[in-house]
Amino acid sequence: MAQIKETQITRLIVDSFAEDFRDSLELDVAVAGAGPSGIRAATVLAREGYTVGVFERDLHVGGGMWGGGMLFPRIVVQEDAKPMLDEVGVNLSARGEGLYVADSVETVSKCAAAAIDAGVKIWVGVAVEDVVIREDDRVAGVVINWGAVEMAGLHVDPLALEAKVVIDATGHPSEITRRVLEKIPGATLCNGADRVPGERPMWAEVGEASLVPNTQEVYPGLITSGMASNAVFAGPRMGAIFGGMYLSGQRAAELAMEIIGGS
Ligand code: 48F
């Protein structure tokens, strides 16, 4: 067996990380949040040849999906979203009326694997704490820091990456959109709002139906995806039905491609 030196392990890790990180400094699209909608958006974009980085504060991908509904590890999806899960090999059990049940662990894992296979770089443990702006206050990148630094409340200056488009897939808190409104004086969203109202109480059918229309370029260079879209436009929450998250991620990717043009 080959001799293994600890310093060699360290070098391999640091060098490999640095190579990938250097390649990610100028992205087509930076996605904040590795929940179902962010992962879907990133996968679609990477398959079309765009360079995409997903930055996830937590140490794992999947966002709110692992726990299914109230820790029963199952999710429900509707007919419209079925092809996106079929495509990555998720087993869906038909339960009538256009509804399907899937294992949440399987769904997270297969969607994440498909994203990686498509060329998406997923950076776990990395939080997006701010955006980069350019002329006319257009969003032009993300400001990142270790999630652990953020949690510890340490004063550590962040690093920044350029991106032609940023997708706010941070879920219910819609953190990136809120940050833009807080930090850019006089900023308003595409609907003229100067604040994020947050989501409304649960109404699964309306919440699901509003996700795609609410997926918009809310501010120049910034698109919302998934639950962040309903929080920004006061759509209702919907609980453990997830088809809309995939459809919203798909829409966010299409919008990003329209903004950027050909890859
Ligand atoms: O919450 P999340 O799963 O968002 P989503 O894709 O899906 C929503 C559903 O899970 C569920 C639902 C279904 O009906 O309503 O809630 O819209 O994933 C959001 C991810 O973003 C991460 C967070 O840790 C989570 O994994 N995140 C949040 N803020 C940041 C962030 C940030 N500032 N930087 C990086 N990651």
PDB file of C-alpha atoms and ligand atoms in Angstrom:
ATOM      1  CA  MET A   1       0.000   0.000   0.000  1.00  0.00           C
ATOM      2  CA  ALA A   2       1.267   3.493  -0.869  1.00  0.00           C
ATOM      3  CA  GLN A   3       2.695   5.548   1.966  1.00  0.00           C
ATOM      4  CA  ILE A   4       0.174   8.125   3.154  1.00  0.00           C
ATOM      5  CA  LYS A   5       1.434  11.374   4.593  1.00  0.00           C
ATOM      6  CA  GLU A   6      -0.919  13.691   6.466  1.00  0.00           C
ATOM      7  CA  THR A   7       0.529  16.708   4.678  1.00  0.00           C
ATOM      8  CA  GLN A   8      -0.248  15.045   1.370  1.00  0.00           C
ATOM      9  CA  ILE A   9      -3.914  14.695   2.363  1.00  0.00           C
ATOM     10  CA  THR A  10      -3.945  18.355   3.352  1.00  0.00           C
ATOM     11  CA  ARG A  11      -2.306  19.430   0.089  1.00  0.00           C
ATOM     12  CA  LEU A  12      -4.721  17.408  -2.031  1.00  0.00           C
ATOM     13  CA  ILE A  13      -7.697  18.943  -0.281  1.00  0.00           C
ATOM     14  CA  VAL A  14      -6.449  22.525  -0.334  1.00  0.00           C
ATOM     15  CA  ASP A  15      -5.250  22.370  -3.962  1.00  0.00           C
ATOM     16  CA  SER A  16      -8.399  20.739  -5.262  1.00  0.00           C
ATOM     17  CA  PHE A  17     -10.605  23.213  -3.394  1.00  0.00           C
ATOM     18  CA  ALA A  18      -8.557  26.194  -4.623  1.00  0.00           C
ATOM     19  CA  GLU A  19      -8.740  25.027  -8.260  1.00  0.00           C
ATOM     20  CA  ASP A  20     -12.515  24.730  -8.173  1.00  0.00           C
ATOM     21  CA  PHE A  21     -12.958  27.939  -6.240  1.00  0.00           C
ATOM     22  CA  ARG A  22     -10.790  29.892  -8.693  1.00  0.00           C
ATOM     23  CA  ASP A  23     -12.926  28.536 -11.542  1.00  0.00           C
ATOM     24  CA  SER A  24     -16.014  29.867  -9.775  1.00  0.00           C
ATOM     25  CA  LEU A  25     -14.986  33.490  -9.409  1.00  0.00           C
ATOM     26  CA  GLU A  26     -16.849  34.638 -12.532  1.00  0.00           C
ATOM     27  CA  LEU A  27     -20.088  32.753 -12.825  1.00  0.00           C
ATOM     28  CA  ASP A  28     -23.002  33.032 -15.168  1.00  0.00           C
ATOM     29  CA  VAL A  29     -25.366  32.353 -12.280  1.00  0.00           C
ATOM     30  CA  ALA A  30     -24.906  32.271  -8.508  1.00  0.00           C
ATOM     31  CA  VAL A  31     -27.697  30.512  -6.641  1.00  0.00           C
ATOM     32  CA  ALA A  32     -28.184  31.238  -2.943  1.00  0.00           C
ATOM     33  CA  GLY A  33     -29.686  28.169  -1.289  1.00  0.00           C
ATOM     34  CA  ALA A  34     -29.569  24.462  -2.147  1.00  0.00           C
ATOM     35  CA  GLY A  35     -33.203  23.619  -1.487  1.00  0.00           C
ATOM     36  CA  PRO A  36     -35.306  21.954  -4.195  1.00  0.00           C
ATOM     37  CA  SER A  37     -35.903  25.128  -6.227  1.00  0.00           C
ATOM     38  CA  GLY A  38     -32.270  26.269  -6.178  1.00  0.00           C
ATOM     39  CA  ILE A  39     -31.016  22.822  -7.146  1.00  0.00           C
ATOM     40  CA  ARG A  40     -33.535  22.585  -9.994  1.00  0.00           C
ATOM     41  CA  ALA A  41     -32.635  26.024 -11.342  1.00  0.00           C
ATOM     42  CA  ALA A  42     -28.928  25.224 -11.183  1.00  0.00           C
ATOM     43  CA  THR A  43     -29.353  21.851 -12.921  1.00  0.00           C
ATOM     44  CA  VAL A  44     -31.299  23.310 -15.836  1.00  0.00           C
ATOM     45  CA  LEU A  45     -28.735  26.089 -16.322  1.00  0.00           C
ATOM     46  CA  ALA A  46     -25.735  23.774 -16.121  1.00  0.00           C
ATOM     47  CA  ARG A  47     -27.275  21.389 -18.651  1.00  0.00           C
ATOM     48  CA  GLU A  48     -27.552  24.344 -21.037  1.00  0.00           C
ATOM     49  CA  GLY A  49     -23.853  25.086 -20.603  1.00  0.00           C
ATOM     50  CA  TYR A  50     -24.010  27.980 -18.138  1.00  0.00           C
ATOM     51  CA  THR A  51     -21.528  28.097 -15.263  1.00  0.00           C
ATOM     52  CA  VAL A  52     -23.429  27.839 -12.001  1.00  0.00           C
ATOM     53  CA  GLY A  53     -22.423  27.875  -8.355  1.00  0.00           C
ATOM     54  CA  VAL A  54     -24.842  27.039  -5.560  1.00  0.00           C
ATOM     55  CA  PHE A  55     -23.969  28.495  -2.155  1.00  0.00           C
ATOM     56  CA  GLU A  56     -25.586  26.794   0.804  1.00  0.00           C
ATOM     57  CA  ARG A  57     -25.188  28.022   4.358  1.00  0.00           C
ATOM     58  CA  ASP A  58     -25.880  24.633   5.862  1.00  0.00           C
ATOM     59  CA  LEU A  59     -23.556  21.631   5.635  1.00  0.00           C
ATOM     60  CA  HIS A  60     -25.998  19.761   3.456  1.00  0.00           C
ATOM     61  CA  VAL A  61     -28.151  20.263   0.381  1.00  0.00           C
ATOM     62  CA  GLY A  62     -31.912  19.762   0.339  1.00  0.00           C
ATOM     63  CA  GLY A  63     -33.226  22.665   2.395  1.00  0.00           C
ATOM     64  CA  GLY A  64     -36.636  21.894   3.827  1.00  0.00           C
ATOM     65  CA  MET A  65     -37.136  18.640   1.979  1.00  0.00           C
ATOM     66  CA  TRP A  66     -35.327  16.058   4.111  1.00  0.00           C
ATOM     67  CA  GLY A  67     -37.967  16.025   6.808  1.00  0.00           C
ATOM     68  CA  GLY A  68     -40.886  15.612   4.389  1.00  0.00           C
ATOM     69  CA  GLY A  69     -44.128  16.506   6.163  1.00  0.00           C
ATOM     70  CA  MET A  70     -43.717  16.792   9.937  1.00  0.00           C
ATOM     71  CA  LEU A  71     -40.747  14.414   9.849  1.00  0.00           C
ATOM     72  CA  PHE A  72     -42.624  11.732   7.898  1.00  0.00           C
ATOM     73  CA  PRO A  73     -39.976  11.436   5.167  1.00  0.00           C
ATOM     74  CA  ARG A  74     -42.356  11.650   2.241  1.00  0.00           C
ATOM     75  CA  ILE A  75     -43.201  14.440  -0.142  1.00  0.00           C
ATOM     76  CA  VAL A  76     -46.161  14.943  -2.459  1.00  0.00           C
ATOM     77  CA  VAL A  77     -45.794  16.199  -6.022  1.00  0.00           C
ATOM     78  CA  GLN A  78     -48.361  16.897  -8.654  1.00  0.00           C
ATOM     79  CA  GLU A  79     -48.552  15.771 -12.281  1.00  0.00           C
ATOM     80  CA  ASP A  80     -46.933  18.925 -13.749  1.00  0.00           C
ATOM     81  CA  ALA A  81     -43.680  18.356 -11.899  1.00  0.00           C
ATOM     82  CA  LYS A  82     -43.531  14.581 -12.409  1.00  0.00           C
ATOM     83  CA  PRO A  83     -41.352  14.731 -15.550  1.00  0.00           C
ATOM     84  CA  MET A  84     -38.627  16.623 -13.651  1.00  0.00           C
ATOM     85  CA  LEU A  85     -38.416  13.904 -11.027  1.00  0.00           C
ATOM     86  CA  ASP A  86     -38.766  11.078 -13.567  1.00  0.00           C
ATOM     87  CA  GLU A  87     -35.806  12.603 -15.382  1.00  0.00           C
ATOM     88  CA  VAL A  88     -33.530  12.080 -12.378  1.00  0.00           C
ATOM     89  CA  GLY A  89     -34.920   8.644 -11.520  1.00  0.00           C
ATOM     90  CA  VAL A  90     -37.014   9.406  -8.422  1.00  0.00           C
ATOM     91  CA  ASN A  91     -39.575   6.662  -7.744  1.00  0.00           C
ATOM     92  CA  LEU A  92     -43.039   8.204  -7.629  1.00  0.00           C
ATOM     93  CA  SER A  93     -46.051   6.324  -6.378  1.00  0.00           C
ATOM     94  CA  ALA A  94     -49.314   7.393  -8.047  1.00  0.00           C
ATOM     95  CA  ARG A  95     -52.056   8.039  -5.503  1.00  0.00           C
ATOM     96  CA  GLY A  96     -54.847   9.283  -7.774  1.00  0.00           C
ATOM     97  CA  GLU A  97     -56.104  12.753  -8.685  1.00  0.00           C
ATOM     98  CA  GLY A  98     -52.766  13.633 -10.267  1.00  0.00           C
ATOM     99  CA  LEU A  99     -50.832  13.346  -7.009  1.00  0.00           C
ATOM    100  CA  TYR A 100     -47.706  11.273  -6.360  1.00  0.00           C
ATOM    101  CA  VAL A 101     -45.744  10.411  -3.231  1.00  0.00           C
ATOM    102  CA  ALA A 102     -41.957  10.117  -3.094  1.00  0.00           C
ATOM    103  CA  ASP A 103     -39.355   9.425  -0.437  1.00  0.00           C
ATOM    104  CA  SER A 104     -37.850  12.763   0.610  1.00  0.00           C
ATOM    105  CA  VAL A 105     -34.351  11.355   1.167  1.00  0.00           C
ATOM    106  CA  GLU A 106     -34.353   9.744  -2.273  1.00  0.00           C
ATOM    107  CA  THR A 107     -35.657  12.935  -3.886  1.00  0.00           C
ATOM    108  CA  VAL A 108     -33.048  15.199  -2.314  1.00  0.00           C
ATOM    109  CA  SER A 109     -30.231  12.764  -3.094  1.00  0.00           C
ATOM    110  CA  LYS A 110     -31.146  12.088  -6.720  1.00  0.00           C
ATOM    111  CA  CYS A 111     -31.784  15.769  -7.510  1.00  0.00           C
ATOM    112  CA  ALA A 112     -28.453  16.765  -5.962  1.00  0.00           C
ATOM    113  CA  ALA A 113     -26.627  14.004  -7.841  1.00  0.00           C
ATOM    114  CA  ALA A 114     -28.203  15.149 -11.116  1.00  0.00           C
ATOM    115  CA  ALA A 115     -27.086  18.726 -10.433  1.00  0.00           C
ATOM    116  CA  ILE A 116     -23.516  17.617  -9.817  1.00  0.00           C
ATOM    117  CA  ASP A 117     -23.550  15.408 -12.910  1.00  0.00           C
ATOM    118  CA  ALA A 118     -24.742  18.416 -14.939  1.00  0.00           C
ATOM    119  CA  GLY A 119     -21.688  20.373 -13.771  1.00  0.00           C
ATOM    120  CA  VAL A 120     -23.129  22.443 -10.927  1.00  0.00           C
ATOM    121  CA  LYS A 121     -20.628  23.311  -8.191  1.00  0.00           C
ATOM    122  CA  ILE A 122     -22.305  23.123  -4.811  1.00  0.00           C
ATOM    123  CA  TRP A 123     -20.546  24.930  -1.971  1.00  0.00           C
ATOM    124  CA  VAL A 124     -21.911  23.809   1.370  1.00  0.00           C
ATOM    125  CA  GLY A 125     -21.165  25.681   4.565  1.00  0.00           C
ATOM    126  CA  VAL A 126     -21.027  28.934   2.587  1.00  0.00           C
ATOM    127  CA  ALA A 127     -23.582  31.685   3.221  1.00  0.00           C
ATOM    128  CA  VAL A 128     -24.464  34.521   0.880  1.00  0.00           C
ATOM    129  CA  GLU A 129     -24.404  37.556   3.124  1.00  0.00           C
ATOM    130  CA  ASP A 130     -24.715  40.343   0.576  1.00  0.00           C
ATOM    131  CA  VAL A 131     -24.663  41.109  -3.140  1.00  0.00           C
ATOM    132  CA  VAL A 132     -22.128  42.895  -5.349  1.00  0.00           C
ATOM    133  CA  ILE A 133     -23.576  45.868  -7.241  1.00  0.00           C
ATOM    134  CA  ARG A 134     -22.500  47.725 -10.372  1.00  0.00           C
ATOM    135  CA  GLU A 135     -23.824  50.624 -12.462  1.00  0.00           C
ATOM    136  CA  ASP A 136     -27.447  51.545 -11.740  1.00  0.00           C
ATOM    137  CA  ASP A 137     -27.229  49.349  -8.625  1.00  0.00           C
ATOM    138  CA  ARG A 138     -27.653  46.217 -10.750  1.00  0.00           C
ATOM    139  CA  VAL A 139     -26.884  43.001  -8.837  1.00  0.00           C
ATOM    140  CA  ALA A 140     -23.615  41.669 -10.246  1.00  0.00           C
ATOM    141  CA  GLY A 141     -22.465  38.965  -7.839  1.00  0.00           C
ATOM    142  CA  VAL A 142     -22.569  37.548  -4.348  1.00  0.00           C
ATOM    143  CA  VAL A 143     -20.668  38.262  -1.162  1.00  0.00           C
ATOM    144  CA  ILE A 144     -19.952  35.051   0.702  1.00  0.00           C
ATOM    145  CA  ASN A 145     -18.641  33.904   4.029  1.00  0.00           C
ATOM    146  CA  TRP A 146     -18.409  30.618   5.896  1.00  0.00           C
ATOM    147  CA  GLY A 147     -21.745  29.692   7.449  1.00  0.00           C
ATOM    148  CA  ALA A 148     -19.808  28.815  10.618  1.00  0.00           C
ATOM    149  CA  VAL A 149     -18.303  32.313  10.798  1.00  0.00           C
ATOM    150  CA  GLU A 150     -21.787  33.761  10.495  1.00  0.00           C
ATOM    151  CA  MET A 151     -23.146  31.449  13.202  1.00  0.00           C
ATOM    152  CA  ALA A 152     -20.291  32.303  15.560  1.00  0.00           C
ATOM    153  CA  GLY A 153     -20.900  36.004  14.974  1.00  0.00           C
ATOM    154  CA  LEU A 154     -17.226  36.572  14.220  1.00  0.00           C
ATOM    155  CA  HIS A 155     -16.163  39.764  12.514  1.00  0.00           C
ATOM    156  CA  VAL A 156     -14.485  38.271   9.439  1.00  0.00           C
ATOM    157  CA  ASP A 157     -14.542  40.114   6.146  1.00  0.00           C
ATOM    158  CA  PRO A 158     -16.157  38.136   3.341  1.00  0.00           C
ATOM    159  CA  LEU A 159     -15.051  37.327  -0.210  1.00  0.00           C
ATOM    160  CA  ALA A 160     -16.997  38.079  -3.378  1.00  0.00           C
ATOM    161  CA  LEU A 161     -17.749  36.457  -6.728  1.00  0.00           C
ATOM    162  CA  GLU A 162     -19.140  37.944  -9.913  1.00  0.00           C
ATOM    163  CA  ALA A 163     -22.293  36.554 -11.470  1.00  0.00           C
ATOM    164  CA  LYS A 164     -24.370  37.797 -14.388  1.00  0.00           C
ATOM    165  CA  VAL A 165     -27.494  36.772 -12.515  1.00  0.00           C
ATOM    166  CA  VAL A 166     -28.147  35.887  -8.875  1.00  0.00           C
ATOM    167  CA  ILE A 167     -31.010  33.592  -7.886  1.00  0.00           C
ATOM    168  CA  ASP A 168     -32.514  34.027  -4.440  1.00  0.00           C
ATOM    169  CA  ALA A 169     -33.506  30.453  -3.547  1.00  0.00           C
ATOM    170  CA  THR A 170     -33.176  30.987   0.198  1.00  0.00           C
ATOM    171  CA  GLY A 171     -36.703  29.763   0.921  1.00  0.00           C
ATOM    172  CA  HIS A 172     -39.121  31.357   3.359  1.00  0.00           C
ATOM    173  CA  PRO A 173     -36.790  34.172   4.563  1.00  0.00           C
ATOM    174  CA  SER A 174     -36.001  35.360   0.984  1.00  0.00           C
ATOM    175  CA  GLU A 175     -32.783  36.702   2.438  1.00  0.00           C
ATOM    176  CA  ILE A 176     -31.118  38.068  -0.654  1.00  0.00           C
ATOM    177  CA  THR A 177     -34.098  40.108  -1.782  1.00  0.00           C
ATOM    178  CA  ARG A 178     -34.485  41.540   1.720  1.00  0.00           C
ATOM    179  CA  ARG A 179     -30.785  42.392   1.813  1.00  0.00           C
ATOM    180  CA  VAL A 180     -31.010  44.289  -1.491  1.00  0.00           C
ATOM    181  CA  LEU A 181     -33.932  46.325  -0.181  1.00  0.00           C
ATOM    182  CA  GLU A 182     -32.178  47.016   3.121  1.00  0.00           C
ATOM    183  CA  LYS A 183     -28.866  48.043   1.642  1.00  0.00           C
ATOM    184  CA  ILE A 184     -29.621  49.899  -1.577  1.00  0.00           C
ATOM    185  CA  PRO A 185     -31.123  53.285  -0.749  1.00  0.00           C
ATOM    186  CA  GLY A 186     -34.448  53.807  -2.502  1.00  0.00           C
ATOM    187  CA  ALA A 187     -34.466  50.293  -4.021  1.00  0.00           C
ATOM    188  CA  THR A 188     -37.842  48.941  -5.046  1.00  0.00           C
ATOM    189  CA  LEU A 189     -38.807  45.584  -6.496  1.00  0.00           C
ATOM    190  CA  CYS A 190     -40.363  44.958  -9.899  1.00  0.00           C
ATOM    191  CA  ASN A 191     -43.835  45.478  -8.380  1.00  0.00           C
ATOM    192  CA  GLY A 192     -42.821  48.804  -6.827  1.00  0.00           C
ATOM    193  CA  ALA A 193     -42.615  47.353  -3.288  1.00  0.00           C
ATOM    194  CA  ASP A 194     -39.890  48.534  -0.927  1.00  0.00           C
ATOM    195  CA  ARG A 195     -40.308  45.676   1.518  1.00  0.00           C
ATOM    196  CA  VAL A 196     -40.844  41.918   1.480  1.00  0.00           C
ATOM    197  CA  PRO A 197     -44.250  41.195   3.011  1.00  0.00           C
ATOM    198  CA  GLY A 198     -43.510  37.505   3.668  1.00  0.00           C
ATOM    199  CA  GLU A 199     -45.669  34.523   2.876  1.00  0.00           C
ATOM    200  CA  ARG A 200     -49.345  34.228   3.791  1.00  0.00           C
ATOM    201  CA  PRO A 201     -50.825  31.346   5.846  1.00  0.00           C
ATOM    202  CA  MET A 202     -51.254  27.932   4.287  1.00  0.00           C
ATOM    203  CA  TRP A 203     -53.412  27.395   1.207  1.00  0.00           C
ATOM    204  CA  ALA A 204     -51.722  24.592  -0.689  1.00  0.00           C
ATOM    205  CA  GLU A 205     -53.528  24.899  -4.014  1.00  0.00           C
ATOM    206  CA  VAL A 206     -53.172  28.666  -4.364  1.00  0.00           C
ATOM    207  CA  GLY A 207     -49.615  28.607  -2.982  1.00  0.00           C
ATOM    208  CA  GLU A 208     -48.524  26.038  -5.550  1.00  0.00           C
ATOM    209  CA  ALA A 209     -50.283  27.813  -8.402  1.00  0.00           C
ATOM    210  CA  SER A 210     -48.716  31.174  -7.527  1.00  0.00           C
ATOM    211  CA  LEU A 211     -45.108  29.964  -7.394  1.00  0.00           C
ATOM    212  CA  VAL A 212     -44.359  30.113 -11.115  1.00  0.00           C
ATOM    213  CA  PRO A 213     -46.003  33.523 -11.761  1.00  0.00           C
ATOM    214  CA  ASN A 214     -44.216  34.829  -8.658  1.00  0.00           C
ATOM    215  CA  THR A 215     -40.850  33.646  -9.978  1.00  0.00           C
ATOM    216  CA  GLN A 216     -39.545  36.882 -11.455  1.00  0.00           C
ATOM    217  CA  GLU A 217     -36.579  39.133 -11.915  1.00  0.00           C
ATOM    218  CA  VAL A 218     -37.541  41.082  -8.813  1.00  0.00           C
ATOM    219  CA  TYR A 219     -34.652  43.530  -9.072  1.00  0.00           C
ATOM    220  CA  PRO A 220     -32.168  44.000 -11.935  1.00  0.00           C
ATOM    221  CA  GLY A 221     -29.920  40.946 -11.922  1.00  0.00           C
ATOM    222  CA  LEU A 222     -31.836  39.194  -9.114  1.00  0.00           C
ATOM    223  CA  ILE A 223     -34.412  36.441  -9.661  1.00  0.00           C
ATOM    224  CA  THR A 224     -36.405  34.729  -6.928  1.00  0.00           C
ATOM    225  CA  SER A 225     -37.078  31.002  -6.965  1.00  0.00           C
ATOM    226  CA  GLY A 226     -39.184  28.686  -4.815  1.00  0.00           C
ATOM    227  CA  MET A 227     -40.638  29.798  -1.530  1.00  0.00           C
ATOM    228  CA  ALA A 228     -38.689  33.056  -1.691  1.00  0.00           C
ATOM    229  CA  SER A 229     -40.960  34.023  -4.598  1.00  0.00           C
ATOM    230  CA  ASN A 230     -44.116  33.548  -2.558  1.00  0.00           C
ATOM    231  CA  ALA A 231     -42.584  35.434   0.378  1.00  0.00           C
ATOM    232  CA  VAL A 232     -41.741  38.368  -1.897  1.00  0.00           C
ATOM    233  CA  PHE A 233     -45.221  38.511  -3.429  1.00  0.00           C
ATOM    234  CA  ALA A 234     -47.229  37.448  -0.354  1.00  0.00           C
ATOM    235  CA  GLY A 235     -48.306  34.088  -1.760  1.00  0.00           C
ATOM    236  CA  PRO A 236     -49.505  31.441   0.701  1.00  0.00           C
ATOM    237  CA  ARG A 237     -47.356  28.620   2.045  1.00  0.00           C
ATOM    238  CA  MET A 238     -48.230  25.098   1.014  1.00  0.00           C
ATOM    239  CA  GLY A 239     -46.505  22.571   3.295  1.00  0.00           C
ATOM    240  CA  ALA A 240     -45.078  19.279   2.092  1.00  0.00           C
ATOM    241  CA  ILE A 241     -46.150  19.447  -1.546  1.00  0.00           C
ATOM    242  CA  PHE A 242     -43.114  20.232  -3.669  1.00  0.00           C
ATOM    243  CA  GLY A 243     -44.033  20.252  -7.367  1.00  0.00           C
ATOM    244  CA  GLY A 244     -44.200  24.038  -7.420  1.00  0.00           C
ATOM    245  CA  MET A 245     -40.631  24.277  -6.121  1.00  0.00           C
ATOM    246  CA  TYR A 246     -39.347  22.352  -9.138  1.00  0.00           C
ATOM    247  CA  LEU A 247     -41.507  24.301 -11.574  1.00  0.00           C
ATOM    248  CA  SER A 248     -40.345  27.568 -10.005  1.00  0.00           C
ATOM    249  CA  GLY A 249     -36.689  26.507 -10.216  1.00  0.00           C
ATOM    250  CA  GLN A 250     -37.237  25.654 -13.870  1.00  0.00           C
ATOM    251  CA  ARG A 251     -38.809  29.091 -14.479  1.00  0.00           C
ATOM    252  CA  ALA A 252     -35.975  30.858 -12.634  1.00  0.00           C
ATOM    253  CA  ALA A 253     -33.470  29.118 -14.916  1.00  0.00           C
ATOM    254  CA  GLU A 254     -35.425  30.146 -18.020  1.00  0.00           C
ATOM    255  CA  LEU A 255     -35.517  33.765 -16.840  1.00  0.00           C
ATOM    256  CA  ALA A 256     -31.778  33.712 -16.144  1.00  0.00           C
ATOM    257  CA  MET A 257     -31.127  32.393 -19.655  1.00  0.00           C
ATOM    258  CA  GLU A 258     -33.303  35.148 -21.144  1.00  0.00           C
ATOM    259  CA  ILE A 259     -31.307  37.763 -19.226  1.00  0.00           C
ATOM    260  CA  ILE A 260     -27.882  36.347 -20.037  1.00  0.00           C
ATOM    261  CA  GLY A 261     -28.549  35.170 -23.569  1.00  0.00           C
ATOM    262  CA  GLY A 262     -26.701  32.239 -25.166  1.00  0.00           C
ATOM    263  CA  SER A 263     -24.075  30.442 -23.080  1.00  0.00           C
TER     264      SER A 263
HETATM  265  O1  48F B   1     -36.174  26.318   2.312  1.00  0.00           O
HETATM  266  P1  48F B   1     -35.703  25.632   1.080  1.00  0.00           P
HETATM  267  O2  48F B   1     -35.972  24.194   0.932  1.00  0.00           O
HETATM  268  O3  48F B   1     -36.238  26.516  -0.160  1.00  0.00           O
HETATM  269  P2  48F B   1     -37.100  26.177  -1.461  1.00  0.00           P
HETATM  270  O4  48F B   1     -36.249  25.590  -2.507  1.00  0.00           O
HETATM  271  O5  48F B   1     -38.108  25.049  -0.978  1.00  0.00           O
HETATM  272  C1  48F B   1     -39.064  25.277   0.018  1.00  0.00           C
HETATM  273  C2  48F B   1     -39.462  23.934   0.594  1.00  0.00           C
HETATM  274  O6  48F B   1     -38.360  23.269   1.150  1.00  0.00           O
HETATM  275  C3  48F B   1     -40.541  23.991   1.670  1.00  0.00           C
HETATM  276  C4  48F B   1     -41.872  24.271   1.142  1.00  0.00           C
HETATM  277  C5  48F B   1     -42.510  23.220   0.296  1.00  0.00           C
HETATM  278  O7  48F B   1     -43.818  23.500   0.075  1.00  0.00           O
HETATM  279  O8  48F B   1     -42.433  25.304   1.414  1.00  0.00           O
HETATM  280  O9  48F B   1     -40.160  24.886   2.694  1.00  0.00           O
HETATM  281  O10 48F B   1     -37.834  27.414  -1.770  1.00  0.00           O
HETATM  282  O11 48F B   1     -34.135  25.828   0.937  1.00  0.00           O
HETATM  283  C6  48F B   1     -33.517  27.062   1.126  1.00  0.00           C
HETATM  284  C7  48F B   1     -32.048  26.821   1.406  1.00  0.00           C
HETATM  285  O12 48F B   1     -31.381  28.074   1.396  1.00  0.00           O
HETATM  286  C8  48F B   1     -30.408  28.069   2.444  1.00  0.00           C
HETATM  287  C9  48F B   1     -31.064  27.299   3.570  1.00  0.00           C
HETATM  288  O13 48F B   1     -30.090  26.780   4.462  1.00  0.00           O
HETATM  289  C10 48F B   1     -31.788  26.206   2.789  1.00  0.00           C
HETATM  290  O14 48F B   1     -30.993  25.061   2.617  1.00  0.00           O
HETATM  291  N1  48F B   1     -30.119  29.475   2.736  1.00  0.00           N
HETATM  292  C11 48F B   1     -30.955  30.389   3.308  1.00  0.00           C
HETATM  293  N2  48F B   1     -30.363  31.583   3.355  1.00  0.00           N
HETATM  294  C12 48F B   1     -29.127  31.434   2.806  1.00  0.00           C
HETATM  295  C13 48F B   1     -28.977  30.084   2.416  1.00  0.00           C
HETATM  296  C14 48F B   1     -28.036  32.316   2.551  1.00  0.00           C
HETATM  297  N3  48F B   1     -28.088  33.615   2.888  1.00  0.00           N
HETATM  298  N4  48F B   1     -26.927  31.808   1.971  1.00  0.00           N
HETATM  299  C15 48F B   1     -26.844  30.506   1.630  1.00  0.00           C
HETATM  300  N5  48F B   1     -27.853  29.626   1.850  1.00  0.00           N
END
